[in-house]
Amino acid sequence: MHLYVHIPFCKQACHYCDFHFSTSLGHKSALVDALCAELTMQADYLPDKTLETIYLGGGTPSLLTEAELDQLFNTIYRQFTLVAGASGTLPEITLEANPDDLSPDKLHILNRYVNRLSIGIQTFDEPTLRWMNRAHTAVEARACVSQARDAGFENLSVDLIYGIPDRATSGRTASAWQTDVETMLALPVTHLSAYALTIEPDTAFGRWTKTGKLPPADEGLAATQFEELTQALTGAGYRHYEISNFARPNDRGQIQYARHNTAYWQRRPYLGIGPSAHSYNGFSRQYNIANNGRYIAAISAGTLPATVEELSVADQVNEYLLTGLRTQWGCSVAELSQLLGADFTQVQARELNRLYASGWLTNESGQLLLTQAGKLFADRVAATLFVE
């Protein structure tokens, strides 16, 4: 089983981000109280109470104080038991962090609670960091990874963003992306999550695009930089195991996949705690209200502010296609057929043959897998195979 806890606070709003968060920290203590109360309320949601992974996401979980972390993890351990993962590996406990929060003292505190850090660097280029309205500097971006390793963290992931137009930022050069990749490869990082810049309407970038201040996202540039990234990382020993994710072996030869996120892609049950958090139990999906004040008020009144969506057969098949095809493991034809109650290859024979002919999809021993060319069109391939 897997647990996600959403920490909806940030120091400032990044210009590209449309996740649920607040830059007002005045209710942080009350929110942590509500998270702990919801953990108790939802303790029986999962099929059992053994957790292989815990993930604190946001927002910026690294804003939590030692006392708040203590309160939260004490509540988790009262309600759940942690178990070893595959091959006896330790439970994976991840916290998302920003470089400007990761002082040596803070890293020492975090090391008491978590064993994996996911650090939101986005770029090592100073002008681009300012343009994105990130709170950290390029110097902090470089330093925090080595400091985290020195503090005892072996499982380190960083985020980068590609597809940023050179003309969009003052001082950004055409070689900035190449420098980002080279800088990341020189650091003691075992995992990378890389995302194409997307322009969401309800963000600063969305408003800038609407008024002509910022050009639309350049899909051609994003595709080129995605290919450059893939070649550079696979050449350096990283496994490209999901469209946006790369992992390499640690010092003991274990490939450092993001086990928590892999659980999402492989349709395993998970519980999401906090405003805007989602949960999945195999048959239905549940999502909390994305409003801090209303979330706190509802939990304080003993009410769960969640909407439940029962998943139809088509929903379950289509979700598996959408997530599974993004991974190196692909989608099992047998599992698709079991979910559908019919032979998937017969139901979708025409579309499958077209995708095979296009060179975007293969069937290897009963597993539907994207080709390297198909990875550029993952969502389109999945949508082509959706059932009704």
CSV table of C-alpha atoms in Angstrom, one decimal:
chain,number,residue,atom,x,y,z
A,1,MET,CA,0.0,0.0,0.0
A,2,HIS,CA,1.1,3.6,-0.6
A,3,LEU,CA,0.4,6.9,1.2
A,4,TYR,CA,0.6,10.4,-0.3
A,5,VAL,CA,0.4,13.6,1.9
A,6,HIS,CA,-0.2,16.9,0.2
A,7,ILE,CA,1.5,20.0,1.9
A,8,PRO,CA,-0.1,22.9,0.1
A,9,PHE,CA,2.3,25.8,1.0
A,10,CYS,CA,5.0,27.6,-0.9
A,11,LYS,CA,7.1,30.7,-0.2
A,12,GLN,CA,6.1,32.2,-3.6
A,13,ALA,CA,4.2,31.2,-6.7
A,14,CYS,CA,6.3,29.9,-9.6
A,15,HIS,CA,5.1,31.3,-12.9
A,16,TYR,CA,4.4,27.9,-14.5
A,17,CYS,CA,2.7,26.0,-11.6
A,18,ASP,CA,-1.0,25.2,-11.4
A,19,PHE,CA,-0.8,22.8,-8.5
A,20,HIS,CA,-2.9,23.5,-5.4
A,21,PHE,CA,-0.9,25.6,-3.0
A,22,SER,CA,-1.0,28.8,-0.9
A,23,THR,CA,1.7,31.4,-0.2
A,24,SER,CA,0.0,32.3,3.0
A,25,LEU,CA,1.6,30.3,5.8
A,26,GLY,CA,-0.7,31.5,8.6
A,27,HIS,CA,-2.8,28.4,8.7
A,28,LYS,CA,0.1,25.9,8.4
A,29,SER,CA,-0.2,24.6,12.0
A,30,ALA,CA,-4.0,24.2,11.6
A,31,LEU,CA,-3.5,22.4,8.3
A,32,VAL,CA,-1.1,19.9,9.8
A,33,ASP,CA,-3.6,19.2,12.6
A,34,ALA,CA,-6.2,18.6,9.9
A,35,LEU,CA,-3.9,16.2,8.0
A,36,CYS,CA,-3.4,14.2,11.2
A,37,ALA,CA,-7.1,14.1,11.8
A,38,GLU,CA,-7.8,12.9,8.2
A,39,LEU,CA,-5.1,10.2,8.5
A,40,THR,CA,-7.1,8.8,11.4
A,41,MET,CA,-10.5,9.2,9.6
A,42,GLN,CA,-9.2,7.4,6.5
A,43,ALA,CA,-7.0,4.8,8.2
A,44,ASP,CA,-9.3,2.0,6.9
A,45,TYR,CA,-9.5,3.2,3.2
A,46,LEU,CA,-6.8,0.9,1.9
A,47,PRO,CA,-7.2,-2.9,1.7
A,48,ASP,CA,-4.6,-3.2,4.5
A,49,LYS,CA,-2.5,-1.0,6.7
A,50,THR,CA,0.9,-1.9,5.5
A,51,LEU,CA,2.8,0.8,3.6
A,52,GLU,CA,5.7,0.3,1.2
A,53,THR,CA,6.0,4.0,0.4
A,54,ILE,CA,5.2,7.4,1.9
A,55,TYR,CA,5.4,10.5,-0.2
A,56,LEU,CA,5.1,14.1,1.0
A,57,GLY,CA,4.4,16.3,-2.0
A,58,GLY,CA,3.1,19.8,-2.6
A,59,GLY,CA,3.5,22.6,-2.5
A,60,THR,CA,6.7,22.6,-0.6
A,61,PRO,CA,6.9,20.0,2.2
A,62,SER,CA,10.4,21.2,3.1
A,63,LEU,CA,8.7,24.2,4.7
A,64,LEU,CA,7.5,21.9,7.5
A,65,THR,CA,9.2,22.4,10.9
A,66,GLU,CA,10.7,19.6,12.9
A,67,ALA,CA,7.7,19.7,15.3
A,68,GLU,CA,5.3,19.5,12.4
A,69,LEU,CA,7.2,16.6,10.8
A,70,ASP,CA,7.2,14.9,14.2
A,71,GLN,CA,3.5,15.3,14.6
A,72,LEU,CA,2.7,14.1,11.1
A,73,PHE,CA,4.9,11.0,11.2
A,74,ASN,CA,3.9,10.0,14.7
A,75,THR,CA,0.3,10.0,13.4
A,76,ILE,CA,1.2,7.9,10.3
A,77,TYR,CA,3.0,5.3,12.4
A,78,ARG,CA,0.1,5.1,14.8
A,79,GLN,CA,-2.2,4.2,12.0
A,80,PHE,CA,0.0,2.2,9.6
A,81,THR,CA,2.9,-0.2,9.5
A,82,LEU,CA,5.8,0.1,7.1
A,83,VAL,CA,7.0,-3.0,5.3
A,84,ALA,CA,10.0,-3.7,3.1
A,85,GLY,CA,9.7,-3.4,-0.7
A,86,ALA,CA,10.7,-5.8,-3.4
A,87,SER,CA,13.9,-7.8,-2.6
A,88,GLY,CA,13.8,-6.7,1.0
A,89,THR,CA,14.5,-3.0,0.2
A,90,LEU,CA,13.7,-0.5,2.9
A,91,PRO,CA,10.4,1.4,2.7
A,92,GLU,CA,10.7,4.4,0.5
A,93,ILE,CA,9.8,7.7,2.3
A,94,THR,CA,10.1,10.7,0.0
A,95,LEU,CA,9.9,14.4,0.7
A,96,GLU,CA,9.8,17.1,-2.0
A,97,ALA,CA,12.1,19.9,-1.2
A,98,ASN,CA,13.3,23.2,-2.7
A,99,PRO,CA,17.0,23.9,-2.7
A,100,ASP,CA,16.7,27.1,-0.6
A,101,ASP,CA,15.3,25.1,2.3
A,102,LEU,CA,18.1,22.5,2.4
A,103,SER,CA,20.6,23.9,4.8
A,104,PRO,CA,22.9,21.4,6.6
A,105,ASP,CA,20.8,21.8,9.7
A,106,LYS,CA,17.5,21.2,7.9
A,107,LEU,CA,19.0,18.2,6.1
A,108,HIS,CA,20.0,16.7,9.4
A,109,ILE,CA,16.4,17.1,10.6
A,110,LEU,CA,14.9,15.6,7.5
A,111,ASN,CA,17.2,12.6,7.7
A,112,ARG,CA,15.3,11.5,10.8
A,113,TYR,CA,12.1,11.1,8.9
A,114,VAL,CA,12.7,10.4,5.2
A,115,ASN,CA,15.2,8.4,3.1
A,116,ARG,CA,14.6,10.0,-0.3
A,117,LEU,CA,14.6,13.6,-1.4
A,118,SER,CA,13.0,14.9,-4.6
A,119,ILE,CA,14.5,18.3,-5.2
A,120,GLY,CA,12.8,20.9,-7.4
A,121,ILE,CA,15.7,22.4,-9.2
A,122,GLN,CA,14.1,22.9,-12.6
A,123,THR,CA,17.2,24.6,-14.1
A,124,PHE,CA,20.7,25.5,-13.0
A,125,ASP,CA,20.5,28.7,-15.1
A,126,GLU,CA,20.2,31.9,-13.0
A,127,PRO,CA,18.3,34.1,-15.5
A,128,THR,CA,15.8,31.3,-16.1
A,129,LEU,CA,15.3,30.7,-12.3
A,130,ARG,CA,14.4,34.4,-11.9
A,131,TRP,CA,12.1,34.3,-14.9
A,132,MET,CA,10.3,31.3,-13.4
A,133,ASN,CA,10.0,33.1,-10.1
A,134,ARG,CA,11.8,30.3,-8.3
A,135,ALA,CA,12.9,31.1,-4.7
A,136,HIS,CA,16.4,29.5,-5.0
A,137,THR,CA,19.6,30.5,-6.8
A,138,ALA,CA,21.8,28.6,-9.3
A,139,VAL,CA,24.4,28.3,-6.6
A,140,GLU,CA,21.9,26.8,-4.1
A,141,ALA,CA,20.7,24.4,-6.9
A,142,ARG,CA,24.2,23.0,-7.3
A,143,ALA,CA,25.2,23.0,-3.6
A,144,CYS,CA,22.1,21.3,-2.1
A,145,VAL,CA,22.6,18.0,-3.9
A,146,SER,CA,26.1,17.5,-2.6
A,147,GLN,CA,25.1,18.7,0.8
A,148,ALA,CA,22.2,16.2,0.9
A,149,ARG,CA,24.6,13.4,0.0
A,150,ASP,CA,27.0,14.5,2.7
A,151,ALA,CA,24.1,14.4,5.1
A,152,GLY,CA,23.5,10.7,4.4
A,153,PHE,CA,20.9,10.8,1.6
A,154,GLU,CA,21.8,8.2,-1.0
A,155,ASN,CA,18.4,8.2,-2.9
A,156,LEU,CA,18.3,11.7,-4.5
A,157,SER,CA,16.0,12.8,-7.3
A,158,VAL,CA,16.0,16.2,-9.0
A,159,ASP,CA,13.4,17.8,-11.3
A,160,LEU,CA,14.4,19.7,-14.5
A,161,ILE,CA,12.2,21.5,-17.1
A,162,TYR,CA,12.9,21.4,-20.8
A,163,GLY,CA,11.4,23.1,-23.8
A,164,ILE,CA,12.0,26.6,-22.4
A,165,PRO,CA,12.3,29.0,-25.4
A,166,ASP,CA,15.6,30.8,-25.5
A,167,ARG,CA,14.0,34.1,-26.3
A,168,ALA,CA,11.7,33.8,-23.4
A,169,THR,CA,14.2,34.9,-20.7
A,170,SER,CA,16.7,37.6,-20.5
A,171,GLY,CA,20.1,36.1,-20.7
A,172,ARG,CA,19.1,32.5,-21.4
A,173,THR,CA,21.3,31.0,-24.2
A,174,ALA,CA,20.7,28.2,-26.6
A,175,SER,CA,23.2,26.1,-24.7
A,176,ALA,CA,21.4,26.4,-21.3
A,177,TRP,CA,19.6,23.1,-21.6
A,178,GLN,CA,22.8,21.3,-22.5
A,179,THR,CA,24.4,22.9,-19.5
A,180,ASP,CA,21.5,21.8,-17.2
A,181,VAL,CA,21.9,18.2,-18.3
A,182,GLU,CA,25.7,18.2,-17.9
A,183,THR,CA,25.5,19.8,-14.5
A,184,MET,CA,22.9,17.3,-13.3
A,185,LEU,CA,25.1,14.4,-14.6
A,186,ALA,CA,28.1,15.7,-12.6
A,187,LEU,CA,26.1,15.5,-9.3
A,188,PRO,CA,25.5,12.5,-7.1
A,189,VAL,CA,21.9,12.0,-8.3
A,190,THR,CA,20.3,8.6,-8.7
A,191,HIS,CA,17.0,9.8,-10.3
A,192,LEU,CA,15.8,12.5,-12.6
A,193,SER,CA,12.2,13.7,-13.4
A,194,ALA,CA,12.2,15.9,-16.5
A,195,TYR,CA,9.1,17.7,-17.7
A,196,ALA,CA,8.3,19.7,-20.8
A,197,LEU,CA,7.3,23.3,-20.1
A,198,THR,CA,3.5,23.5,-20.3
A,199,ILE,CA,1.6,26.8,-20.3
A,200,GLU,CA,-1.4,26.4,-18.0
A,201,PRO,CA,-4.2,29.0,-18.3
A,202,ASP,CA,-4.4,29.9,-14.6
A,203,THR,CA,-0.8,30.8,-14.2
A,204,ALA,CA,1.4,33.8,-14.8
A,205,PHE,CA,2.8,32.2,-17.9
A,206,GLY,CA,-0.8,31.5,-19.1
A,207,ARG,CA,-1.7,35.1,-18.7
A,208,TRP,CA,1.5,36.2,-20.4
A,209,THR,CA,0.8,34.0,-23.4
A,210,LYS,CA,-2.8,35.3,-23.6
A,211,THR,CA,-1.5,38.9,-23.8
A,212,GLY,CA,1.3,38.1,-26.2
A,213,LYS,CA,4.1,38.7,-23.7
A,214,LEU,CA,5.2,35.0,-23.9
A,215,PRO,CA,5.0,32.8,-27.0
A,216,PRO,CA,3.2,29.5,-26.8
A,217,ALA,CA,5.1,26.4,-25.7
A,218,ASP,CA,7.4,25.2,-28.6
A,219,GLU,CA,6.6,21.5,-29.1
A,220,GLY,CA,9.4,21.1,-31.7
A,221,LEU,CA,11.9,22.5,-29.2
A,222,ALA,CA,10.6,20.2,-26.4
A,223,ALA,CA,10.8,17.1,-28.7
A,224,THR,CA,14.4,17.9,-29.7
A,225,GLN,CA,15.5,18.5,-26.1
A,226,PHE,CA,13.7,15.4,-24.9
A,227,GLU,CA,15.7,13.3,-27.5
A,228,GLU,CA,18.9,15.1,-26.3
A,229,LEU,CA,18.1,14.3,-22.7
A,230,THR,CA,17.3,10.6,-23.4
A,231,GLN,CA,20.5,10.1,-25.3
A,232,ALA,CA,22.6,11.8,-22.7
A,233,LEU,CA,21.1,10.0,-19.7
A,234,THR,CA,20.9,6.5,-21.2
A,235,GLY,CA,24.5,7.0,-22.3
A,236,ALA,CA,25.4,7.8,-18.7
A,237,GLY,CA,23.9,4.6,-17.4
A,238,TYR,CA,20.4,5.8,-16.5
A,239,ARG,CA,17.3,3.6,-17.2
A,240,HIS,CA,14.5,5.5,-19.1
A,241,TYR,CA,11.8,3.7,-17.2
A,242,GLU,CA,8.9,6.2,-17.7
A,243,ILE,CA,8.4,9.0,-20.2
A,244,SER,CA,9.5,11.7,-17.7
A,245,ASN,CA,11.7,9.6,-15.4
A,246,PHE,CA,15.2,8.2,-15.4
A,247,ALA,CA,16.9,6.1,-12.8
A,248,ARG,CA,20.4,4.7,-12.3
A,249,PRO,CA,21.8,2.1,-9.9
A,250,ASN,CA,23.0,3.2,-6.5
A,251,ASP,CA,26.3,2.1,-5.0
A,252,ARG,CA,24.8,-1.4,-4.3
A,253,GLY,CA,23.6,-1.9,-7.9
A,254,GLN,CA,19.9,-1.3,-7.1
A,255,ILE,CA,18.2,0.9,-9.7
A,256,GLN,CA,16.6,3.8,-7.9
A,257,TYR,CA,13.1,3.8,-9.5
A,258,ALA,CA,10.6,6.1,-7.8
A,259,ARG,CA,8.7,3.3,-6.2
A,260,HIS,CA,5.8,5.5,-5.0
A,261,ASN,CA,5.1,6.9,-8.4
A,262,THR,CA,5.6,3.5,-10.0
A,263,ALA,CA,2.7,2.3,-7.8
A,264,TYR,CA,0.5,4.9,-9.5
A,265,TRP,CA,1.4,3.8,-13.0
A,266,GLN,CA,0.9,0.1,-12.1
A,267,ARG,CA,-2.6,0.7,-10.6
A,268,ARG,CA,-1.7,-0.2,-7.0
A,269,PRO,CA,-4.0,1.2,-4.2
A,270,TYR,CA,-2.9,4.4,-2.6
A,271,LEU,CA,-4.4,6.9,-0.1
A,272,GLY,CA,-4.1,10.6,-0.6
A,273,ILE,CA,-4.3,13.0,2.4
A,274,GLY,CA,-4.8,16.7,2.3
A,275,PRO,CA,-6.5,19.3,0.2
A,276,SER,CA,-6.6,18.3,-3.6
A,277,ALA,CA,-5.1,14.9,-2.8
A,278,HIS,CA,-6.4,11.9,-4.7
A,279,SER,CA,-6.9,8.3,-3.6
A,280,TYR,CA,-7.4,5.0,-5.5
A,281,ASN,CA,-8.5,1.6,-4.2
A,282,GLY,CA,-8.7,-0.3,-7.4
A,283,PHE,CA,-12.4,0.3,-8.1
A,284,SER,CA,-13.0,4.0,-7.3
A,285,ARG,CA,-11.2,7.2,-7.2
A,286,GLN,CA,-11.6,9.8,-4.5
A,287,TYR,CA,-10.3,13.4,-4.4
A,288,ASN,CA,-10.4,16.1,-1.7
A,289,ILE,CA,-11.5,19.7,-2.1
A,290,ALA,CA,-8.7,22.0,-3.3
A,291,ASN,CA,-9.3,24.7,-0.8
A,292,ASN,CA,-7.3,24.9,2.4
A,293,GLY,CA,-9.8,26.8,4.5
A,294,ARG,CA,-12.8,24.6,3.5
A,295,TYR,CA,-10.6,21.5,3.9
A,296,ILE,CA,-9.6,22.5,7.5
A,297,ALA,CA,-13.2,23.4,8.4
A,298,ALA,CA,-14.7,20.2,7.1
A,299,ILE,CA,-12.1,17.9,8.8
A,300,SER,CA,-12.6,19.9,12.1
A,301,ALA,CA,-16.3,19.1,11.8
A,302,GLY,CA,-15.6,15.4,11.3
A,303,THR,CA,-16.5,15.5,7.6
A,304,LEU,CA,-14.4,14.2,4.8
A,305,PRO,CA,-14.5,16.9,2.0
A,306,ALA,CA,-14.1,14.4,-0.8
A,307,THR,CA,-15.8,13.4,-4.0
A,308,VAL,CA,-15.9,9.7,-4.9
A,309,GLU,CA,-15.9,8.6,-8.6
A,310,GLU,CA,-16.8,4.9,-9.2
A,311,LEU,CA,-14.7,3.6,-12.1
A,312,SER,CA,-16.4,1.8,-14.9
A,313,VAL,CA,-14.8,-1.1,-16.8
A,314,ALA,CA,-13.8,1.4,-19.6
A,315,ASP,CA,-12.4,3.8,-17.0
A,316,GLN,CA,-10.1,1.1,-15.6
A,317,VAL,CA,-8.9,0.0,-19.0
A,318,ASN,CA,-8.3,3.5,-20.2
A,319,GLU,CA,-6.5,4.6,-17.1
A,320,TYR,CA,-4.2,1.5,-17.3
A,321,LEU,CA,-3.4,2.4,-20.9
A,322,LEU,CA,-2.7,6.0,-20.1
A,323,THR,CA,-0.3,5.3,-17.3
A,324,GLY,CA,1.1,1.8,-18.2
A,325,LEU,CA,2.2,2.7,-21.7
A,326,ARG,CA,4.3,5.5,-20.3
A,327,THR,CA,6.6,2.9,-18.5
A,328,GLN,CA,9.2,0.5,-19.6
A,329,TRP,CA,6.9,-2.3,-18.5
A,330,GLY,CA,4.1,-1.3,-20.8
A,331,CYS,CA,0.6,-2.8,-20.5
A,332,SER,CA,-0.1,-6.5,-20.2
A,333,VAL,CA,-2.5,-7.7,-22.9
A,334,ALA,CA,-3.7,-10.4,-20.4
A,335,GLU,CA,-4.5,-7.7,-17.8
A,336,LEU,CA,-6.2,-5.5,-20.3
A,337,SER,CA,-8.3,-8.4,-21.4
A,338,GLN,CA,-9.2,-9.4,-17.8
A,339,LEU,CA,-10.3,-5.9,-17.1
A,340,LEU,CA,-12.3,-5.6,-20.3
A,341,GLY,CA,-13.9,-9.1,-20.0
A,342,ALA,CA,-12.9,-9.7,-23.7
A,343,ASP,CA,-9.8,-10.3,-25.8
A,344,PHE,CA,-8.3,-6.8,-26.0
A,345,THR,CA,-6.3,-7.6,-29.1
A,346,GLN,CA,-9.4,-8.6,-31.0
A,347,VAL,CA,-11.5,-5.6,-29.7
A,348,GLN,CA,-8.8,-3.2,-30.8
A,349,ALA,CA,-7.2,-5.1,-33.6
A,350,ARG,CA,-7.6,-2.4,-36.2
A,351,GLU,CA,-6.1,0.3,-34.0
A,352,LEU,CA,-3.3,-1.9,-32.8
A,353,ASN,CA,-2.3,-2.9,-36.3
A,354,ARG,CA,-2.2,0.8,-37.3
A,355,LEU,CA,0.0,1.6,-34.3
A,356,TYR,CA,2.4,-1.3,-35.1
A,357,ALA,CA,2.7,-0.1,-38.7
A,358,SER,CA,3.4,3.5,-37.6
A,359,GLY,CA,6.4,2.3,-35.6
A,360,TRP,CA,5.0,3.8,-32.3
A,361,LEU,CA,4.0,0.5,-30.6
A,362,THR,CA,5.2,-3.1,-30.3
A,363,ASN,CA,3.8,-6.2,-28.7
A,364,GLU,CA,6.6,-8.1,-27.0
A,365,SER,CA,5.6,-11.4,-25.4
A,366,GLY,CA,2.1,-10.0,-24.5
A,367,GLN,CA,3.3,-6.6,-23.4
A,368,LEU,CA,2.3,-3.5,-25.3
A,369,LEU,CA,5.3,-1.2,-25.3
A,370,LEU,CA,6.0,2.2,-26.8
A,371,THR,CA,8.9,2.4,-29.2
A,372,GLN,CA,11.4,5.3,-28.8
A,373,ALA,CA,9.5,7.2,-31.5
A,374,GLY,CA,6.3,6.4,-29.8
A,375,LYS,CA,7.4,8.0,-26.6
A,376,LEU,CA,6.9,11.4,-28.2
A,377,PHE,CA,3.2,10.5,-28.8
A,378,ALA,CA,2.4,8.5,-25.6
A,379,ASP,CA,-0.9,10.2,-24.8
A,380,ARG,CA,-2.0,10.0,-28.5
A,381,VAL,CA,-1.2,6.2,-28.6
A,382,ALA,CA,-3.1,5.6,-25.4
A,383,ALA,CA,-6.2,7.6,-26.5
A,384,THR,CA,-6.2,5.6,-29.8
A,385,LEU,CA,-6.6,2.4,-27.8
A,386,PHE,CA,-9.3,3.7,-25.4
A,387,VAL,CA,-12.4,1.7,-25.1
A,388,GLU,CA,-16.0,2.9,-24.6
